[in-house]
Tab-separated table of C-alpha atoms in Angstrom:
chain	number	residue	atom	x	y	z
A	223	UNK	CA	82.015	235.785	158.093
A	224	UNK	CA	84.540	237.414	160.364
A	225	UNK	CA	86.818	235.209	162.036
A	226	UNK	CA	86.260	235.975	165.765
A	227	UNK	CA	88.712	234.708	168.474
A	228	UNK	CA	87.381	232.566	171.422
A	229	UNK	CA	87.379	235.856	173.773
A	230	UNK	CA	85.691	237.752	171.168
A	231	UNK	CA	82.731	235.156	170.788
A	232	UNK	CA	82.561	234.684	174.473
A	233	UNK	CA	82.435	238.715	174.720
A	234	UNK	CA	79.673	238.923	172.350
A	235	UNK	CA	77.723	236.296	173.759
A	236	UNK	CA	77.869	237.711	177.208
A	237	UNK	CA	76.946	240.970	175.669
A	238	UNK	CA	73.690	239.337	173.842
A	239	UNK	CA	72.848	237.826	177.193
A	240	UNK	CA	73.013	241.279	179.049
A	241	UNK	CA	71.121	243.054	176.237
A	242	UNK	CA	68.362	240.276	176.397
A	243	UNK	CA	68.120	240.601	179.830
A	244	UNK	CA	67.832	244.166	179.768
A	245	UNK	CA	65.248	244.072	176.985
A	246	UNK	CA	63.319	241.557	179.094
A	247	UNK	CA	63.546	243.576	182.257
A	248	UNK	CA	62.166	246.651	180.239
A	249	UNK	CA	59.271	244.623	178.691
A	250	UNK	CA	58.408	242.938	182.077
A	251	UNK	CA	58.911	245.798	184.390
A	252	UNK	CA	55.307	246.538	185.795
A	253	UNK	CA	54.798	242.729	186.483
A	254	UNK	CA	58.629	242.426	187.926
A	255	UNK	CA	58.119	245.321	190.351
A	256	UNK	CA	56.959	243.430	193.378
A	257	UNK	CA	59.544	240.582	192.837
A	258	UNK	CA	62.576	243.047	192.261
A	259	UNK	CA	61.485	244.874	195.361
A	260	UNK	CA	61.581	241.744	197.354
A	261	UNK	CA	64.860	240.666	195.891
A	262	UNK	CA	66.375	244.167	196.732
A	263	UNK	CA	64.800	243.868	200.485
A	264	UNK	CA	66.014	240.381	200.657
A	265	UNK	CA	69.678	241.183	199.956
A	266	UNK	CA	69.361	244.102	202.426
A	267	UNK	CA	67.867	241.913	205.142
A	268	UNK	CA	69.704	238.623	204.605
A	269	UNK	CA	72.633	239.476	206.981
A	270	UNK	CA	70.257	239.870	209.791
A	271	UNK	CA	68.507	236.552	209.260
A	272	UNK	CA	72.073	234.840	208.857
A	273	UNK	CA	72.883	236.311	212.035
A	274	UNK	CA	69.867	234.858	213.782
A	275	UNK	CA	70.790	231.567	212.176
A	276	UNK	CA	74.282	231.763	213.413
A	277	UNK	CA	72.694	231.952	216.857
A	278	UNK	CA	70.802	228.773	216.322
A	279	UNK	CA	67.552	230.121	215.513
A	280	UNK	CA	65.638	228.214	212.935
A	281	UNK	CA	66.010	229.669	209.584
A	282	UNK	CA	62.205	230.083	208.928
A	283	UNK	CA	61.599	231.701	212.506
A	284	UNK	CA	64.787	233.984	211.793
A	285	UNK	CA	63.147	234.927	208.525
A	286	UNK	CA	59.685	235.459	209.964
A	287	UNK	CA	61.413	237.859	212.814
A	288	UNK	CA	63.187	239.874	210.552
A	289	UNK	CA	60.489	240.379	208.227
A	290	UNK	CA	57.973	241.397	210.924
A	291	UNK	CA	60.549	243.794	212.392
A	292	UNK	CA	60.854	245.230	209.104
A	293	UNK	CA	57.294	245.567	208.471
A	294	UNK	CA	56.705	247.324	212.044
A	295	UNK	CA	59.528	249.686	211.355
A	296	UNK	CA	57.961	250.697	207.847
A	297	UNK	CA	54.461	251.112	209.421
A	298	UNK	CA	56.223	253.111	212.103
A	299	UNK	CA	57.691	255.375	209.572
A	300	UNK	CA	54.338	255.894	207.716
A	301	UNK	CA	52.799	256.510	211.169
A	302	UNK	CA	55.051	259.345	211.837
A	303	UNK	CA	53.132	261.499	209.271
A	304	UNK	CA	49.563	261.109	211.018
A	305	UNK	CA	50.319	263.334	214.005
A	306	UNK	CA	51.811	265.889	211.618
A	307	UNK	CA	48.731	266.020	209.257
A	308	UNK	CA	45.953	265.632	212.536
A	309	UNK	CA	47.530	268.837	214.066
A	310	UNK	CA	48.344	270.835	211.109
A	311	UNK	CA	45.281	270.276	208.994
A	312	UNK	CA	42.983	272.080	211.440
A	313	UNK	CA	45.673	274.817	211.885
A	314	UNK	CA	45.924	274.975	208.132
A	315	UNK	CA	42.040	275.447	207.865
A	316	UNK	CA	41.998	278.116	210.427
A	317	UNK	CA	44.919	279.940	209.344
A	318	UNK	CA	44.960	280.190	205.353
A	319	UNK	CA	42.437	282.800	205.261
A	320	UNK	CA	44.316	285.214	207.605
A	321	UNK	CA	47.470	284.407	205.700
A	322	UNK	CA	45.711	285.251	202.432
A	323	UNK	CA	44.756	288.565	204.069
A	324	UNK	CA	48.281	289.221	205.156
A	325	UNK	CA	49.320	288.382	201.580
A	326	UNK	CA	47.187	291.174	200.208
A	327	UNK	CA	48.298	293.444	202.580
A	328	UNK	CA	51.904	293.266	202.520
A	329	UNK	CA	52.989	290.850	199.753
A	330	UNK	CA	50.965	292.403	196.988
A	331	UNK	CA	52.170	295.885	197.142
A	332	UNK	CA	55.803	294.632	197.170
A	333	UNK	CA	55.198	292.419	194.145
A	334	UNK	CA	53.409	295.194	192.378
A	335	UNK	CA	56.797	297.231	192.255
A	336	UNK	CA	58.120	294.604	190.202
A	337	UNK	CA	55.024	294.405	187.726
A	338	UNK	CA	53.487	291.527	189.368
A	339	UNK	CA	49.917	292.031	190.279
A	340	UNK	CA	48.469	289.595	192.866
A	341	UNK	CA	44.928	289.840	194.666
A	342	UNK	CA	43.583	287.017	196.798
A	343	UNK	CA	40.024	286.750	197.712
A	344	UNK	CA	40.071	285.710	201.480
A	345	UNK	CA	36.348	284.686	201.355
A	346	UNK	CA	36.610	282.439	198.466
A	347	UNK	CA	39.661	280.730	199.997
A	348	UNK	CA	37.773	280.274	203.203
A	349	UNK	CA	35.093	278.636	201.396
A	350	UNK	CA	37.352	276.282	199.649
A	351	UNK	CA	39.372	275.498	202.743
A	352	UNK	CA	36.202	274.542	204.576
A	353	UNK	CA	34.977	272.341	201.843
A	354	UNK	CA	37.993	270.338	201.478
A	355	UNK	CA	39.604	270.548	205.071
A	356	UNK	CA	36.580	270.326	207.156
A	357	UNK	CA	35.269	266.959	205.815
A	358	UNK	CA	34.481	264.360	208.284
A	359	UNK	CA	35.539	260.772	208.056
A	360	UNK	CA	32.444	259.666	206.239
A	361	UNK	CA	33.099	262.368	203.422
A	362	UNK	CA	36.791	261.437	203.267
A	363	UNK	CA	35.880	257.757	202.961
A	364	UNK	CA	33.061	258.448	200.170
A	365	UNK	CA	35.929	260.248	198.369
A	366	UNK	CA	38.147	256.998	198.580
A	367	UNK	CA	35.676	254.778	197.406
A	368	UNK	CA	34.723	256.860	194.533
A	369	UNK	CA	38.290	257.187	193.533
A	370	UNK	CA	38.556	253.472	193.950
A	371	UNK	CA	35.708	252.844	191.475
A	372	UNK	CA	37.245	255.191	188.874
A	373	UNK	CA	40.948	253.603	189.340
A	374	UNK	CA	39.882	250.082	190.476
A	375	UNK	CA	42.485	248.345	188.332
A	376	UNK	CA	45.315	250.507	190.011
A	377	UNK	CA	43.896	249.734	193.488
A	378	UNK	CA	43.633	246.136	192.921
A	379	UNK	CA	47.052	246.000	191.376
A	380	UNK	CA	48.437	248.027	194.467
A	381	UNK	CA	46.552	245.711	197.066
A	382	UNK	CA	47.821	242.835	195.211
A	383	UNK	CA	51.490	243.931	195.243
A	384	UNK	CA	51.209	244.660	198.898
A	385	UNK	CA	50.091	241.160	199.555
A	386	UNK	CA	52.521	239.501	197.175
A	387	UNK	CA	55.792	241.421	198.331
A	388	UNK	CA	55.932	239.743	201.872
A	389	UNK	CA	55.188	236.424	200.526
A	390	UNK	CA	57.944	236.628	197.862
A	391	UNK	CA	60.345	238.071	200.338
A	392	UNK	CA	59.874	235.293	202.867
A	393	UNK	CA	60.479	232.724	200.170
A	394	UNK	CA	63.757	234.534	199.005
A	395	UNK	CA	65.048	235.150	202.521
A	396	UNK	CA	64.328	231.130	203.292
A	397	UNK	CA	66.259	229.950	199.989
A	398	UNK	CA	68.821	232.885	199.845
A	399	UNK	CA	72.109	230.601	200.626
A	400	UNK	CA	70.961	228.255	198.043
A	401	UNK	CA	69.928	230.782	195.527
A	402	UNK	CA	73.532	232.592	195.922
A	403	UNK	CA	75.090	229.065	195.568
A	404	UNK	CA	73.259	228.205	192.275
A	405	UNK	CA	73.961	231.635	190.864
A	406	UNK	CA	77.712	231.267	191.208
A	407	UNK	CA	77.604	227.682	190.018
A	408	UNK	CA	76.174	229.218	186.600
A	409	UNK	CA	79.406	231.051	186.064
A	410	UNK	CA	81.966	229.320	183.892
A	411	UNK	CA	84.597	227.437	185.731
A	412	UNK	CA	87.350	229.360	184.059
A	413	UNK	CA	85.653	232.567	184.956
A	414	UNK	CA	84.369	231.868	188.734
A	415	UNK	CA	87.641	233.275	190.344
A	416	UNK	CA	87.400	236.529	188.690
A	417	UNK	CA	83.611	237.054	188.752
A	418	UNK	CA	83.576	235.879	192.358
A	419	UNK	CA	85.979	238.421	193.366
A	420	UNK	CA	84.224	240.974	191.545
A	421	UNK	CA	80.769	240.310	193.169
A	422	UNK	CA	82.569	240.102	196.664
A	423	UNK	CA	83.732	243.578	196.023
A	424	UNK	CA	80.330	244.771	194.882
A	425	UNK	CA	78.813	243.361	197.915
A	426	UNK	CA	81.289	244.983	200.331
A	427	UNK	CA	80.829	248.306	198.416
A	428	UNK	CA	76.995	248.082	198.737
A	429	UNK	CA	77.117	246.845	202.064
A	430	UNK	CA	79.379	249.794	203.471
A	431	UNK	CA	77.003	252.175	201.559
A	432	UNK	CA	73.670	250.855	203.405
A	433	UNK	CA	75.517	250.552	206.746
A	434	UNK	CA	76.779	254.154	206.405
A	435	UNK	CA	73.540	255.557	205.415
A	436	UNK	CA	71.865	253.868	208.374
A	437	UNK	CA	74.094	255.743	210.577
A	438	UNK	CA	73.789	258.956	208.691
A	439	UNK	CA	70.040	258.610	208.963
A	440	UNK	CA	70.130	257.773	212.591
A	441	UNK	CA	72.241	260.780	213.375
A	442	UNK	CA	70.066	263.037	211.270
A	443	UNK	CA	67.054	261.907	212.913
A	444	UNK	CA	68.245	262.662	216.296
A	445	UNK	CA	69.783	266.146	215.404
A	446	UNK	CA	66.348	267.364	213.425
A	447	UNK	CA	64.333	266.179	216.448
A	448	UNK	CA	66.540	267.860	218.968
A	449	UNK	CA	67.128	271.282	216.834
A	450	UNK	CA	63.295	271.661	216.366
A	451	UNK	CA	62.488	270.925	220.034
A	452	UNK	CA	64.902	273.534	221.320
A	453	UNK	CA	63.135	275.894	218.726
A	454	UNK	CA	60.025	275.242	220.327
A	455	UNK	CA	58.263	273.078	217.678
A	456	UNK	CA	55.327	271.000	219.168
A	457	UNK	CA	55.866	268.353	216.253
A	458	UNK	CA	59.789	268.241	216.520
A	459	UNK	CA	59.913	264.489	217.253
A	460	UNK	CA	57.759	263.331	214.163
A	461	UNK	CA	59.179	265.749	211.685
A	462	UNK	CA	62.726	265.349	212.905
A	463	UNK	CA	62.520	261.551	212.921
A	464	UNK	CA	60.751	261.627	209.227
A	465	UNK	CA	63.382	264.069	207.752
A	466	UNK	CA	66.395	261.944	209.277
A	467	UNK	CA	64.991	258.531	207.870
A	468	UNK	CA	63.712	260.151	204.414
A	469	UNK	CA	67.229	261.539	203.742
A	470	UNK	CA	68.115	257.911	202.509
A	471	UNK	CA	66.371	259.355	199.108
A	472	UNK	CA	68.834	261.976	198.237
A	473	UNK	CA	67.485	265.504	198.495
A	474	UNK	CA	64.044	264.437	197.959
A	475	UNK	CA	63.608	263.121	201.546
A	476	UNK	CA	65.148	266.422	202.782
A	477	UNK	CA	62.892	268.644	200.702
A	478	UNK	CA	59.819	266.804	202.114
A	479	UNK	CA	61.100	267.051	205.625
A	480	UNK	CA	61.722	270.928	204.907
A	481	UNK	CA	58.392	271.406	203.479
A	482	UNK	CA	56.684	269.807	206.566
A	483	UNK	CA	58.586	271.705	209.098
A	484	UNK	CA	58.236	275.056	207.244
A	485	UNK	CA	54.492	274.472	207.060
A	486	UNK	CA	54.510	273.538	210.893
A	487	UNK	CA	56.706	276.824	211.637
A	488	UNK	CA	54.176	279.084	209.764
A	489	UNK	CA	51.104	277.332	211.358
A	490	UNK	CA	52.311	277.166	215.019
A	491	UNK	CA	54.171	280.872	215.332
A	492	UNK	CA	52.490	282.675	212.609
A	493	UNK	CA	55.411	284.755	212.270
A	494	UNK	CA	58.902	285.138	210.916
A	495	UNK	CA	60.565	283.159	213.570
A	496	UNK	CA	59.216	279.890	212.502
A	497	UNK	CA	60.834	280.420	209.105
A	498	UNK	CA	64.080	281.429	210.697
A	499	UNK	CA	64.001	278.635	213.036
A	500	UNK	CA	63.504	276.105	210.197
A	501	UNK	CA	66.199	277.730	208.120
A	502	UNK	CA	68.765	277.665	210.827
A	503	UNK	CA	67.882	273.791	211.767
A	504	UNK	CA	67.828	272.525	208.493
A	505	UNK	CA	70.651	274.803	207.058
A	506	UNK	CA	72.868	273.297	209.769
A	507	UNK	CA	71.655	269.836	209.245
A	508	UNK	CA	72.362	269.905	205.512
A	509	UNK	CA	76.080	271.011	206.167
A	510	UNK	CA	76.394	268.446	209.008
A	511	UNK	CA	75.204	265.670	206.469
A	512	UNK	CA	77.577	266.870	203.670
A	513	UNK	CA	80.692	267.549	205.179
A	514	UNK	CA	80.885	265.486	208.446
A	515	UNK	CA	78.484	262.578	208.546
A	516	UNK	CA	78.457	261.527	204.949
A	517	UNK	CA	82.383	261.672	204.217
A	518	UNK	CA	82.830	260.156	207.949
A	519	UNK	CA	80.168	257.228	207.672
A	520	UNK	CA	79.914	256.397	203.951
A	521	UNK	CA	83.023	257.969	202.584
A	522	UNK	CA	84.408	258.345	199.074
A	523	UNK	CA	86.305	254.950	199.640
A	524	UNK	CA	82.913	253.087	198.252
A	525	UNK	CA	83.272	255.070	194.851
A	526	UNK	CA	79.689	256.375	194.920
A	527	UNK	CA	79.360	260.155	195.373
A	528	UNK	CA	76.097	261.551	196.198
A	529	UNK	CA	75.947	262.785	192.799
A	530	UNK	CA	76.498	259.374	191.223
A	531	UNK	CA	73.514	258.091	193.481
A	532	UNK	CA	71.138	260.804	192.265
A	533	UNK	CA	72.105	260.269	188.743
A	534	UNK	CA	71.665	256.577	189.062
A	535	UNK	CA	68.103	257.097	190.608
A	536	UNK	CA	66.979	259.530	188.083
A	537	UNK	CA	68.341	257.528	185.020
A	538	UNK	CA	67.206	254.260	186.036
A	539	UNK	CA	63.935	255.722	187.050
A	540	UNK	CA	63.377	257.393	183.799
A	541	UNK	CA	64.236	254.271	181.892
A	542	UNK	CA	62.376	251.753	183.968
A	543	UNK	CA	59.997	253.603	186.318
A	544	UNK	CA	59.640	252.187	189.891
A	545	UNK	CA	61.534	249.214	189.108
A	546	UNK	CA	64.550	251.191	187.956
A	547	UNK	CA	64.431	253.097	191.218
A	548	UNK	CA	64.580	249.729	193.027
A	549	UNK	CA	67.757	248.587	191.239
A	550	UNK	CA	69.340	251.511	190.845
A	551	UNK	CA	71.480	251.406	193.883
A	552	UNK	CA	72.767	247.941	193.473
A	553	UNK	CA	73.656	248.549	189.775
A	554	UNK	CA	75.424	251.535	190.453
A	555	UNK	CA	77.407	249.628	193.047
A	556	UNK	CA	78.301	247.241	190.456
A	557	UNK	CA	78.915	250.039	187.874
A	558	UNK	CA	81.442	251.639	190.622
A	559	UNK	CA	83.439	248.515	191.079
A	560	UNK	CA	83.465	247.870	187.346
A	561	UNK	CA	84.655	251.296	186.658
A	562	UNK	CA	87.421	251.059	189.246
A	563	UNK	CA	88.652	247.681	187.634
A	564	UNK	CA	88.609	249.020	184.145
A	565	UNK	CA	90.502	252.008	185.381
A	566	UNK	CA	93.152	249.671	186.910
A	567	UNK	CA	93.416	247.599	183.745
A	568	UNK	CA	93.683	250.885	181.630
A	569	UNK	CA	96.610	251.802	183.760
A	570	UNK	CA	98.170	248.489	183.400
A	571	UNK	CA	97.657	248.378	179.596
A	572	UNK	CA	99.842	249.329	176.727
A	573	UNK	CA	97.498	252.150	175.809
A	574	UNK	CA	98.574	254.035	178.969
A	575	UNK	CA	102.276	252.977	178.983
């Protein structure tokens, strides 16, 4: 057996703990999803709860108020999509056959020059559209119920998690100070100062990122709404607000907003103007986000570039699924702080000098 020093044994022990925790997290990922989601939300909402508590609001009441406001904000974001769908689906039903005819007359000859032969059948497309986009509420309800019978276990799991998440979030927010204190008490006394400063730096990094992202989201929501309204879009407000708030998911949120705007432009104007207007507004918005808002409100000082955020989301999502997406941002903030400290330690070590 090798003779290991005390520091080596300690490092191996902590490595074993980390490996075991990662393995347990991977095995229990489907079960842990609502609990980890509640933990991430509790971390994000805890400062708001503490702010109310500092104003002499009883903690249970403060938790209830913050959680209720969060749920209402989430529902409001989801409801933004309803006016878009309620207006665009009927227009889509009316205009798709005409768009297919235009594609046959103008797009097909151009594509044939490059060896791509395309021929759409407007009559068949019209029949398909009328079948699936002209359904009444009873038909849609029947389809949903049929799908629920097919995937009943998934539906039950979704409903169970939707009910469980607010309950777990309430208890976590109620006990958050004691949970943090108990977590810090588990750290060995000799390492508490180092670990405490490390966690404080991680908390500051993640807090700066979240606050900066909120400012970026708000500014982009205002810009896209105003830009689309000036371009004459009837659905400027819901599309603009949805796009601005959805940019929290890097590039995916922007892509969804762009797709909705393009669809709205094609259906409302039925001309090249709608596409050009969307290209101008969203092009300026992307430049504004990349070169003005993100550097100013988020900044490279937190050590998390947009590329790092995208990689973290993809990597953790691939490894742990939905749970990985939930913990990607907190763990990437910890990794950024750890990388900075390792870099400083390397510069001060004999390896560098």
